[in-house]
């Protein structure tokens, strides 16, 4: 991921350079061209386009910089931009095709354009903007809307030398069979900046917002801190039968990457029921034999009708969700995702794949059965708070983590599990074979078992340095190591403010300075980004200086202003 993303970013350098000679396009007599295609076919690289008329059926095969939004050609000559956009409009065909001649390279810029109302019933071309070949395309301050295609409604990009950057641009209300907003295939690369949106797109099959296949790489920095009804940036409110927001397949990769202030968003997407066998999986994303990574991201308010309201993974897929090292506060959240009632719904479902969630708030998700459904899969949860998750209609979930199959592993480390409406924290289904490691964590759900076992299970259990509400279910495992266990008696004294949802440990908690730092621990900071190891001299160490759970008490003096945990 890092190598390819660097290549994309380096490609941005190609957009620099001074503008010298240019031509103008419009309806005035003093315009150089009245036909945009004639201007493109000419020798000048820089083309300034007025808003006087729309243009359709555009084909570009060599380097061009197109800048629109001028009231007339006099304004264009003076570079007096009006704040409007010029219109490239479909006339029953693809609006714009960018494809250099074989053996040649082209860089193309679109700035201040609306690319709208395109249509393609040819699976080889997108409805709006079609990109292929050895080319770098930059779309800036534009809108790509109301286009219809088969493989790519708004945009299609194909080829291992095809690079697309999207800046301050909205890709919305497009539709197709695959990739309603963006279709990427054959090792193409896409970079979406933080003030862009892929929203309200529809795919009848896969990838309502984005479809990436055959080693495609997509990086989205788009996002904001707004509620979904006010959201402007991110991948949001898209719909598809599979992968409402995103669909990845065949060794593709996608990175959602926010910064220390603004997250990258995957929010409010939906996987619906259709005639497809696998429909309804992955409200936020469906990932097949591919990699999806989230850094400083929000996965929130996505829905599905079958399974995986947030993310569904299959066939060796990998999901990683984490916070950057320098971010402070809650910088990563998996929150308020929900499923339509069935017997097998979960928030994240993993078939023969792996899920790694760290330094993340997992909060207020609703499903029929579990939050994490691991089927012959690996689950790592470190430095996480799981809170207020429950079943539909305020009913108890079967479990937070459900394990099945012949080869599953669960590592729960330095995590706080509290106030979830569940029957058990971990449920191992009938005939399952699994390794369970519950380490250095707070497991407090007063009406729940920690561990629920089906019949004929084969479990290897290590449970060490825990503060929890019961231990009988752990002690019942024949082949298990259970040690360093303390029972919480009064949560009001154990937590900073249990009623308000502040689940940091109080200084009188038995979990302060209790655990040793394990080799399996990967992070030096707690969930809020503060030092993970902090020895309080006035408290006697037990096995070590590390607090149980997701927070380190020694940094409370720095958090006096962080009070309203119930609003997280």
Coordinates of C-alpha atoms in Angstrom, one line a residue:
X1 CA 0.0 0.0 0.0
X2 CA 2.7 2.5 0.9
X3 CA 4.7 2.0 -2.2
X4 CA 1.8 2.5 -4.6
X5 CA 0.4 5.5 -2.6
X6 CA 3.8 7.2 -2.9
X7 CA 3.7 6.7 -6.7
X8 CA 0.3 8.3 -6.8
X9 CA 1.4 11.3 -4.7
X10 CA 4.5 11.7 -6.8
X11 CA 2.3 11.8 -9.9
X12 CA 0.8 15.0 -8.6
X13 CA 4.1 16.8 -9.4
X14 CA 3.2 16.4 -13.1
X15 CA 0.4 19.0 -12.7
X16 CA 2.8 21.8 -12.0
X17 CA 4.3 24.2 -14.5
X18 CA 3.6 27.7 -15.8
X19 CA 0.7 28.4 -18.1
X20 CA 1.9 30.3 -21.2
X21 CA -0.1 30.2 -24.5
X22 CA -3.7 29.1 -24.3
X23 CA -6.9 29.1 -26.4
X24 CA -10.4 30.0 -25.5
X25 CA -13.6 28.1 -26.2
X26 CA -17.1 29.7 -26.2
X27 CA -19.9 31.3 -28.2
X28 CA -18.5 34.8 -28.7
X29 CA -17.1 35.9 -32.0
X30 CA -13.7 36.7 -30.3
X31 CA -13.3 33.1 -29.0
X32 CA -10.6 31.1 -30.5
X33 CA -12.9 28.0 -30.8
X34 CA -16.6 27.4 -30.6
X35 CA -16.0 23.6 -30.6
X36 CA -14.3 22.2 -27.6
X37 CA -13.3 19.1 -29.5
X38 CA -11.6 21.2 -32.2
X39 CA -9.6 23.0 -29.4
X40 CA -8.6 19.7 -27.9
X41 CA -7.5 18.4 -31.3
X42 CA -5.3 21.5 -31.7
X43 CA -1.7 22.0 -30.5
X44 CA -2.2 24.2 -27.4
X45 CA -2.2 22.4 -24.1
X46 CA -4.1 25.0 -22.1
X47 CA -7.8 25.5 -22.9
X48 CA -10.1 27.9 -21.2
X49 CA -13.8 27.2 -21.5
X50 CA -16.7 29.5 -21.0
X51 CA -20.1 28.7 -19.4
X52 CA -21.9 29.9 -22.5
X53 CA -22.8 26.4 -23.8
X54 CA -22.4 22.7 -22.9
X55 CA -20.2 20.2 -24.8
X56 CA -20.6 16.5 -25.3
X57 CA -18.8 13.5 -26.8
X58 CA -15.3 14.7 -25.9
X59 CA -12.3 12.5 -26.7
X60 CA -8.8 13.4 -25.4
X61 CA -5.6 11.5 -26.4
X62 CA -2.8 13.9 -25.5
X63 CA -1.9 16.2 -22.6
X64 CA -4.4 19.0 -22.0
X65 CA -5.3 21.4 -19.2
X66 CA -8.9 22.3 -19.4
X67 CA -10.2 25.1 -17.1
X68 CA -13.8 26.1 -17.1
X69 CA -16.1 28.5 -15.4
X70 CA -15.5 31.7 -17.4
X71 CA -18.5 34.0 -18.2
X72 CA -17.1 34.8 -21.7
X73 CA -13.9 34.6 -23.7
X74 CA -12.7 38.0 -22.6
X75 CA -12.9 36.8 -19.0
X76 CA -11.1 33.6 -20.1
X77 CA -8.3 35.6 -21.6
X78 CA -8.0 37.6 -18.3
X79 CA -8.3 34.5 -16.2
X80 CA -11.3 36.1 -14.5
X81 CA -13.0 33.1 -12.9
X82 CA -16.7 33.6 -12.0
X83 CA -17.0 30.8 -9.5
X84 CA -19.3 28.8 -11.9
X85 CA -18.5 25.6 -13.8
X86 CA -18.6 24.8 -17.4
X87 CA -20.8 21.9 -18.5
X88 CA -19.7 18.7 -20.2
X89 CA -23.0 16.9 -20.9
X90 CA -23.8 13.5 -22.3
X91 CA -25.9 13.2 -25.4
X92 CA -26.7 9.5 -25.1
X93 CA -23.0 8.6 -24.9
X94 CA -20.0 8.8 -22.6
X95 CA -19.4 12.4 -21.8
X96 CA -15.5 12.3 -21.8
X97 CA -13.1 9.7 -22.9
X98 CA -9.4 10.0 -22.0
X99 CA -7.2 7.5 -23.8
X100 CA -3.7 8.3 -25.1
X101 CA -2.5 6.6 -28.3
X102 CA -0.7 3.3 -27.7
X103 CA 2.9 4.0 -26.7
X104 CA 2.2 7.6 -25.7
X105 CA 1.7 9.3 -22.3
X106 CA -0.8 12.1 -21.5
X107 CA -1.6 14.2 -18.4
X108 CA -5.0 15.8 -18.4
X109 CA -6.5 18.3 -16.0
X110 CA -10.2 19.2 -15.6
X111 CA -10.9 22.2 -13.4
X112 CA -14.3 23.8 -12.8
X113 CA -16.5 21.5 -14.8
X114 CA -19.8 19.7 -14.3
X115 CA -19.6 16.3 -16.1
X116 CA -23.3 15.3 -16.2
X117 CA -26.0 13.2 -17.8
X118 CA -23.7 10.7 -19.6
X119 CA -25.0 7.4 -20.7
X120 CA -23.2 4.2 -21.8
X121 CA -24.7 0.8 -22.5
X122 CA -21.3 -0.5 -23.5
X123 CA -19.5 -2.3 -20.6
X124 CA -16.2 -1.0 -21.8
X125 CA -17.0 2.7 -21.1
X126 CA -18.2 4.7 -18.1
X127 CA -21.2 7.0 -18.4
X128 CA -19.4 10.2 -17.3
X129 CA -15.6 10.1 -17.4
X130 CA -13.7 7.1 -18.9
X131 CA -9.9 6.9 -18.3
X132 CA -7.5 4.3 -19.6
X133 CA -4.0 3.8 -20.9
X134 CA -0.7 5.6 -19.8
X135 CA -2.4 8.7 -18.4
X136 CA -2.6 10.9 -15.3
X137 CA -5.9 12.7 -14.8
X138 CA -6.6 15.4 -12.2
X139 CA -10.2 16.4 -11.6
X140 CA -10.5 19.6 -9.5
X141 CA -13.4 21.7 -8.2
X142 CA -15.9 19.8 -10.3
X143 CA -19.0 17.7 -10.1
X144 CA -19.6 14.4 -11.8
X145 CA -23.4 13.7 -11.5
X146 CA -26.3 11.9 -13.0
X147 CA -24.3 9.6 -15.3
X148 CA -25.3 6.0 -16.1
X149 CA -23.1 3.1 -17.2
X150 CA -22.5 -0.6 -16.8
X151 CA -19.0 -0.6 -15.5
X152 CA -18.7 2.8 -13.8
X153 CA -21.5 5.3 -13.7
X154 CA -19.5 8.4 -12.9
X155 CA -15.9 7.4 -13.6
X156 CA -14.1 4.3 -14.9
X157 CA -10.3 4.0 -14.8
X158 CA -8.4 1.0 -16.1
X159 CA -4.8 0.1 -16.6
X160 CA -1.6 -0.1 -14.4
X161 CA -0.3 3.2 -15.8
X162 CA -3.6 5.0 -15.2
X163 CA -3.7 7.5 -12.3
X164 CA -6.6 9.6 -11.2
X165 CA -6.6 12.3 -8.5
X166 CA -9.9 13.9 -7.3
X167 CA -9.7 17.2 -5.5
X168 CA -12.6 19.3 -4.1
X169 CA -14.9 17.3 -6.3
X170 CA -18.3 15.7 -5.8
X171 CA -19.1 12.4 -7.5
X172 CA -22.8 11.9 -6.8
X173 CA -26.1 10.5 -8.0
X174 CA -24.5 8.2 -10.6
X175 CA -25.6 4.6 -11.3
X176 CA -24.3 1.4 -12.9
X177 CA -24.2 -2.3 -12.4
X178 CA -20.7 -2.1 -10.8
X179 CA -19.1 1.0 -9.4
X180 CA -21.9 3.5 -9.3
X181 CA -19.6 6.4 -8.5
X182 CA -16.1 5.0 -9.5
X183 CA -15.1 1.8 -11.2
X184 CA -11.4 0.9 -11.0
X185 CA -9.8 -2.1 -12.6
X186 CA -6.6 -3.6 -14.0
X187 CA -4.2 -2.0 -11.5
X188 CA -5.5 1.5 -11.9
X189 CA -4.9 4.0 -9.0
X190 CA -7.2 6.6 -7.5
X191 CA -6.5 9.3 -4.9
X192 CA -9.5 11.2 -3.4
X193 CA -8.6 14.3 -1.4
X194 CA -10.1 15.3 2.0
X195 CA -12.6 17.8 0.6
X196 CA -14.3 15.5 -2.0
X197 CA -17.3 13.3 -1.8
X198 CA -18.5 10.0 -3.3
X199 CA -22.1 10.1 -2.3
X200 CA -25.6 9.0 -3.3
X201 CA -24.5 6.7 -6.0
X202 CA -26.1 3.4 -6.8
X203 CA -24.9 0.0 -8.2
X204 CA -27.4 -2.7 -8.9
X205 CA -24.7 -5.3 -8.3
X206 CA -21.5 -4.3 -6.6
X207 CA -19.9 -1.1 -5.2
X208 CA -22.4 1.6 -4.8
X209 CA -19.8 4.3 -4.3
X210 CA -16.5 2.6 -5.4
X211 CA -15.7 -0.7 -7.1
X212 CA -12.1 -1.8 -7.2
X213 CA -11.0 -5.0 -8.9
X214 CA -7.8 -6.7 -10.3
X215 CA -5.1 -5.0 -8.1
X216 CA -6.6 -1.6 -8.2
X217 CA -5.4 0.8 -5.5
X218 CA -7.7 3.5 -4.0
X219 CA -6.8 6.1 -1.3
X220 CA -9.5 8.2 0.2
X221 CA -8.7 11.1 2.5
X222 CA -12.2 12.5 2.2
X223 CA -14.1 13.2 5.4
X224 CA -15.3 15.6 8.0
X225 CA -16.6 15.6 11.6
X226 CA -20.3 16.4 10.6
X227 CA -23.3 14.3 11.4
X228 CA -24.5 12.2 8.4
X229 CA -27.4 14.6 7.7
X230 CA -25.0 17.5 7.3
X231 CA -22.0 15.6 5.8
X232 CA -20.2 17.1 2.9
X233 CA -17.1 15.0 2.4
X234 CA -16.3 11.3 2.4
X235 CA -17.8 8.0 1.0
X236 CA -21.3 8.2 2.2
X237 CA -25.0 7.4 1.4
X238 CA -24.2 5.0 -1.4
X239 CA -26.3 1.9 -2.2
X240 CA -25.6 -1.4 -3.8
X241 CA -26.6 -5.1 -3.6
X242 CA -23.0 -5.9 -2.4
X243 CA -20.7 -3.4 -0.8
X244 CA -23.0 -0.4 -0.4
X245 CA -20.1 2.0 -0.1
X246 CA -17.1 0.0 -1.5
X247 CA -16.5 -3.3 -3.1
X248 CA -12.9 -4.7 -3.4
X249 CA -11.9 -7.9 -5.2
X250 CA -8.9 -9.7 -6.5
X251 CA -5.9 -8.3 -4.6
X252 CA -7.1 -4.7 -4.7
X253 CA -6.3 -2.3 -1.8
X254 CA -8.1 0.7 -0.3
X255 CA -6.9 3.0 2.4
X256 CA -9.2 5.4 4.3
X257 CA -6.7 7.9 5.7
X258 CA -7.7 10.9 7.9
X259 CA -5.3 13.3 9.6
X260 CA -5.0 14.3 13.2
X261 CA -7.9 16.7 13.0
X262 CA -10.3 15.4 10.2
X263 CA -11.2 11.8 9.8
X264 CA -11.8 9.9 6.6
X265 CA -15.4 8.8 6.4
X266 CA -17.3 5.6 5.3
X267 CA -20.7 6.5 6.5
X268 CA -24.4 5.8 5.9
X269 CA -24.0 3.3 3.0
X270 CA -26.4 0.4 2.5
X271 CA -26.2 -3.1 1.1
X272 CA -29.7 -4.1 -0.2
X273 CA -31.5 -7.3 -1.1
X274 CA -31.5 -8.3 -4.8
X275 CA -31.6 -11.4 -7.0
X276 CA -27.8 -11.9 -6.6
X277 CA -26.9 -14.9 -4.5
X278 CA -24.6 -12.9 -2.2
X279 CA -26.6 -9.7 -2.0
X280 CA -27.0 -7.7 1.2
X281 CA -23.4 -8.2 2.4
X282 CA -21.2 -5.3 3.5
X283 CA -23.2 -2.1 4.1
X284 CA -20.0 -0.1 4.3
X285 CA -17.8 -2.4 2.3
X286 CA -17.4 -5.9 1.0
X287 CA -13.8 -7.1 0.7
X288 CA -12.9 -10.2 -1.2
X289 CA -9.3 -11.4 -1.4
X290 CA -8.2 -7.8 -0.9
X291 CA -6.9 -5.4 1.8
X292 CA -8.9 -2.6 3.4
X293 CA -7.1 -0.3 5.9
X294 CA -8.6 2.6 8.0
X295 CA -6.4 5.2 9.7
X296 CA -8.1 7.9 11.7
X297 CA -11.4 7.0 10.1
X298 CA -15.1 6.8 10.9
X299 CA -17.1 3.7 9.9
X300 CA -20.6 4.8 11.0
X301 CA -24.3 4.4 10.3
X302 CA -23.9 1.8 7.6
X303 CA -26.6 -0.9 7.1
X304 CA -27.0 -4.3 5.5
X305 CA -29.9 -6.7 5.0
X306 CA -27.8 -9.9 5.1
X307 CA -24.5 -9.6 7.1
X308 CA -21.7 -7.2 7.8
X309 CA -23.4 -3.9 8.3
X310 CA -20.0 -2.2 8.5
X311 CA -17.7 -4.6 6.6
X312 CA -17.9 -8.1 5.2
X313 CA -14.7 -10.0 4.4
X314 CA -14.2 -13.2 2.4
X315 CA -11.5 -15.4 1.0
X316 CA -8.3 -14.2 2.7
X317 CA -9.3 -10.6 2.9
X318 CA -7.6 -8.3 5.5
X319 CA -9.1 -5.4 7.4
X320 CA -7.0 -3.1 9.6
X321 CA -8.5 -0.2 11.6
X322 CA -6.2 2.0 13.7
X323 CA -5.3 5.5 14.9
X324 CA -2.2 7.4 13.8
X325 CA 0.6 7.6 16.5
X326 CA 0.3 11.4 16.9
X327 CA -3.5 11.7 17.1
X328 CA -5.1 12.6 20.5
X329 CA -8.6 11.8 21.6
X330 CA -11.0 9.4 19.9
X331 CA -9.6 9.3 16.3
X332 CA -11.0 6.0 15.1
X333 CA -14.6 4.9 15.4
X334 CA -16.8 2.0 14.4
X335 CA -20.2 3.3 15.5
X336 CA -24.0 3.1 15.0
X337 CA -23.9 0.5 12.2
X338 CA -27.1 -1.6 12.0
X339 CA -28.6 -4.6 10.3
X340 CA -32.1 -5.5 9.0
X341 CA -33.5 -8.3 11.2
X342 CA -32.3 -11.8 10.2
X343 CA -30.9 -14.7 12.2
X344 CA -27.3 -14.2 11.2
X345 CA -26.5 -10.5 11.1
X346 CA -23.4 -8.9 12.5
X347 CA -21.5 -5.7 12.3
X348 CA -18.3 -7.2 10.9
X349 CA -18.4 -10.7 9.4
X350 CA -15.2 -12.5 8.4
X351 CA -15.0 -15.7 6.3
X352 CA -11.5 -17.2 6.2
X353 CA -10.0 -13.7 6.6
X354 CA -8.5 -11.4 9.3
X355 CA -9.7 -8.4 11.2
X356 CA -7.4 -6.1 13.3
X357 CA -9.0 -3.3 15.2
X358 CA -6.9 -1.1 17.5
X359 CA -7.2 2.2 19.4
X360 CA -10.8 2.5 18.2
X361 CA -14.2 3.3 19.8
X362 CA -16.6 0.5 19.0
X363 CA -19.9 1.9 20.2
X364 CA -23.7 1.7 19.7
X365 CA -23.8 -0.8 16.9
X366 CA -26.9 -2.9 16.5
X367 CA -27.2 -6.4 15.0
X368 CA -29.1 -9.6 15.3
X369 CA -26.3 -11.8 16.6
X370 CA -22.9 -10.3 17.2
X371 CA -20.6 -7.3 16.5
X372 CA -17.7 -9.5 15.3
X373 CA -18.6 -12.8 13.5
X374 CA -15.4 -14.8 13.0
X375 CA -15.7 -17.9 10.7
X376 CA -12.4 -19.6 10.4
X377 CA -10.8 -16.2 10.9
X378 CA -8.4 -14.2 13.0
X379 CA -9.5 -11.3 15.2
X380 CA -7.2 -8.9 17.0
X381 CA -8.7 -6.2 19.2
X382 CA -6.2 -4.0 21.1
X383 CA -6.7 -0.7 23.0
X384 CA -10.4 -0.6 22.1
X385 CA -13.5 0.4 24.0
X386 CA -16.6 -1.7 23.2
X387 CA -19.6 0.0 24.7
X388 CA -23.4 0.3 24.4
X389 CA -23.6 -2.3 21.6
X390 CA -26.8 -4.3 21.5
X391 CA -29.3 -6.3 19.5
X392 CA -32.1 -4.8 17.4
X393 CA -35.0 -3.2 19.2
X394 CA -32.9 -2.9 22.4
X395 CA -32.8 -6.7 22.8
X396 CA -29.7 -8.4 24.0
X397 CA -27.1 -9.5 21.4
X398 CA -26.1 -13.2 21.5
X399 CA -22.5 -12.0 21.9
X400 CA -20.0 -9.3 21.0
X401 CA -17.7 -11.9 19.4
X402 CA -18.9 -15.1 17.8
X403 CA -16.4 -17.7 16.8
X404 CA -17.1 -20.7 14.5
X405 CA -15.2 -23.1 12.2
X406 CA -12.1 -25.2 12.5
X407 CA -9.4 -22.5 12.7
X408 CA -10.2 -19.3 14.5
X409 CA -8.1 -17.1 16.8
X410 CA -9.1 -14.2 19.0
X411 CA -6.8 -11.8 20.8
X412 CA -8.4 -9.3 23.1
X413 CA -5.7 -7.1 24.6
X414 CA -5.7 -3.9 26.7
X415 CA -9.4 -3.4 25.9
X416 CA -12.4 -2.1 27.9
X417 CA -15.6 -4.0 27.3
X418 CA -18.4 -2.3 29.3
X419 CA -22.2 -1.6 29.3
X420 CA -23.1 -3.7 26.2
X421 CA -26.5 -5.4 26.1
X422 CA -25.3 -8.9 25.3
X423 CA -25.7 -12.4 26.6
X424 CA -22.0 -13.2 26.4
X425 CA -18.8 -11.4 25.4
X426 CA -17.4 -14.3 23.5
X427 CA -19.5 -17.2 22.1
X428 CA -17.9 -20.3 20.6
X429 CA -20.3 -22.1 18.5
X430 CA -20.9 -25.9 18.3
X431 CA -17.9 -28.0 17.0
X432 CA -15.6 -24.9 16.7
X433 CA -11.9 -25.1 17.2
X434 CA -10.4 -21.9 18.4
X435 CA -7.6 -20.2 20.4
X436 CA -8.8 -17.4 22.7
X437 CA -6.5 -15.0 24.4
X438 CA -8.1 -12.5 26.8
X439 CA -5.4 -10.3 28.3
X440 CA -5.0 -7.1 30.3
X441 CA -8.6 -6.1 29.8
X442 CA -11.7 -4.9 31.6
X443 CA -14.7 -7.1 30.8
X444 CA -17.7 -5.6 32.6
X445 CA -21.2 -6.6 31.6
X446 CA -23.1 -7.4 34.8
X447 CA -25.8 -9.5 33.1
X448 CA -23.5 -11.3 30.7
X449 CA -21.2 -14.4 30.8
X450 CA -17.7 -13.7 29.7
X451 CA -17.5 -16.9 27.7
X452 CA -20.3 -19.1 26.2
X453 CA -19.4 -22.5 24.7
X454 CA -21.4 -24.7 22.4
X455 CA -21.2 -28.4 22.3
X456 CA -18.1 -30.4 21.1
X457 CA -15.8 -27.3 21.1
X458 CA -12.0 -27.5 21.2
X459 CA -10.8 -24.4 22.9
X460 CA -7.3 -23.2 24.0
X461 CA -7.8 -20.4 26.5
X462 CA -5.4 -17.9 28.1
X463 CA -7.1 -15.4 30.4
X464 CA -4.7 -13.2 32.3
X465 CA -4.8 -9.9 34.2
X466 CA -8.5 -9.1 33.9
X467 CA -11.0 -7.2 35.8
X468 CA -14.5 -8.6 35.1
X469 CA -18.0 -9.3 36.3
X470 CA -17.7 -13.1 36.5
X471 CA -15.1 -15.8 36.2
X472 CA -17.0 -19.1 36.4
X473 CA -17.4 -19.3 32.6
X474 CA -13.6 -19.0 32.2
X475 CA -12.8 -21.5 35.0
X476 CA -15.0 -24.0 33.3
X477 CA -12.6 -24.4 30.3
X478 CA -10.7 -27.6 30.8
X479 CA -7.6 -26.6 28.7
X480 CA -7.1 -23.0 29.9
X481 CA -4.8 -20.7 31.8
X482 CA -6.8 -18.3 34.1
X483 CA -4.8 -16.1 36.4
X484 CA -4.7 -12.5 37.7
X485 CA -8.4 -12.2 37.8
X486 CA -10.2 -9.5 39.9
X487 CA -14.0 -9.1 40.1
X488 CA -15.5 -5.7 39.9
X489 CA -18.0 -5.2 42.7
X490 CA -19.0 -1.5 42.4
X491 CA -18.6 0.1 39.0
X492 CA -19.2 3.6 40.5
X493 CA -15.9 3.3 42.3
X494 CA -14.0 1.4 39.6
X495 CA -14.6 3.9 36.8
X496 CA -14.2 7.7 36.6
X497 CA -17.9 8.3 35.9
X498 CA -19.8 5.1 35.1
X499 CA -23.2 6.7 34.7
X500 CA -21.9 9.4 32.3
X501 CA -20.0 6.8 30.3
X502 CA -16.5 7.8 31.3
X503 CA -14.9 4.3 31.5
X504 CA -11.4 5.3 32.4
X505 CA -10.3 3.7 35.7
X506 CA -10.5 5.7 38.9
X507 CA -7.4 5.9 41.0
X508 CA -9.0 3.6 43.6
X509 CA -9.7 0.9 41.0
X510 CA -8.1 -2.5 41.5
X511 CA -7.1 -2.4 37.9
X512 CA -4.6 0.5 38.2
X513 CA -0.9 -0.5 37.9
X514 CA -1.9 -4.1 37.8
X515 CA -0.5 -5.8 34.6
X516 CA 2.8 -6.3 33.0
X517 CA 3.5 -5.1 29.5
X518 CA 3.2 -8.0 27.1
X519 CA 5.3 -8.8 24.1
X520 CA 2.2 -9.0 22.0
X521 CA 1.4 -5.3 22.8
X522 CA 2.2 -3.2 19.8
X523 CA 1.4 0.3 21.0
X524 CA 2.9 2.8 23.4
X525 CA -0.2 4.9 23.8
X526 CA -3.7 4.3 25.1
X527 CA -7.1 4.9 23.4
X528 CA -6.9 8.7 23.9
X529 CA -3.3 8.8 22.6
X530 CA -1.5 9.2 26.0
X531 CA 1.4 7.2 27.4
X532 CA 0.5 3.6 27.8
X533 CA 2.9 2.9 30.7
X534 CA 2.6 5.4 33.6
X535 CA 3.6 4.3 37.1
X536 CA 1.7 6.0 39.8
X537 CA 4.1 6.1 42.8
X538 CA 1.4 6.2 45.4
X539 CA -0.2 2.9 44.2
X540 CA 1.5 -0.4 44.8
X541 CA 2.2 -2.3 41.6
X542 CA 0.8 -5.8 41.2
X543 CA 2.2 -7.8 38.3
X544 CA 3.4 -4.6 36.6
X545 CA 2.7 -0.9 36.0
X546 CA 0.2 -1.2 33.2
X547 CA -3.5 -0.5 33.9
X548 CA -6.1 -3.0 32.7
X549 CA -8.3 -1.8 29.8
X550 CA -8.0 0.8 27.1
X551 CA -6.9 3.7 29.2
X552 CA -3.9 4.6 31.4
X553 CA -4.8 6.4 34.6
X554 CA -1.6 8.2 35.1
X555 CA -2.5 10.7 32.3
X556 CA -5.8 11.9 33.9
X557 CA -4.2 15.2 34.9
X558 CA -3.9 16.0 31.2
X559 CA -7.6 15.2 30.5
X560 CA -9.5 17.4 32.9
X561 CA -11.3 19.1 30.0
X562 CA -12.3 15.7 28.4
X563 CA -15.5 15.3 30.3
X564 CA -18.5 14.3 28.2
X565 CA -17.7 10.7 27.5
X566 CA -21.4 9.9 26.9
X567 CA -21.3 11.9 23.7
X568 CA -18.5 9.9 22.1

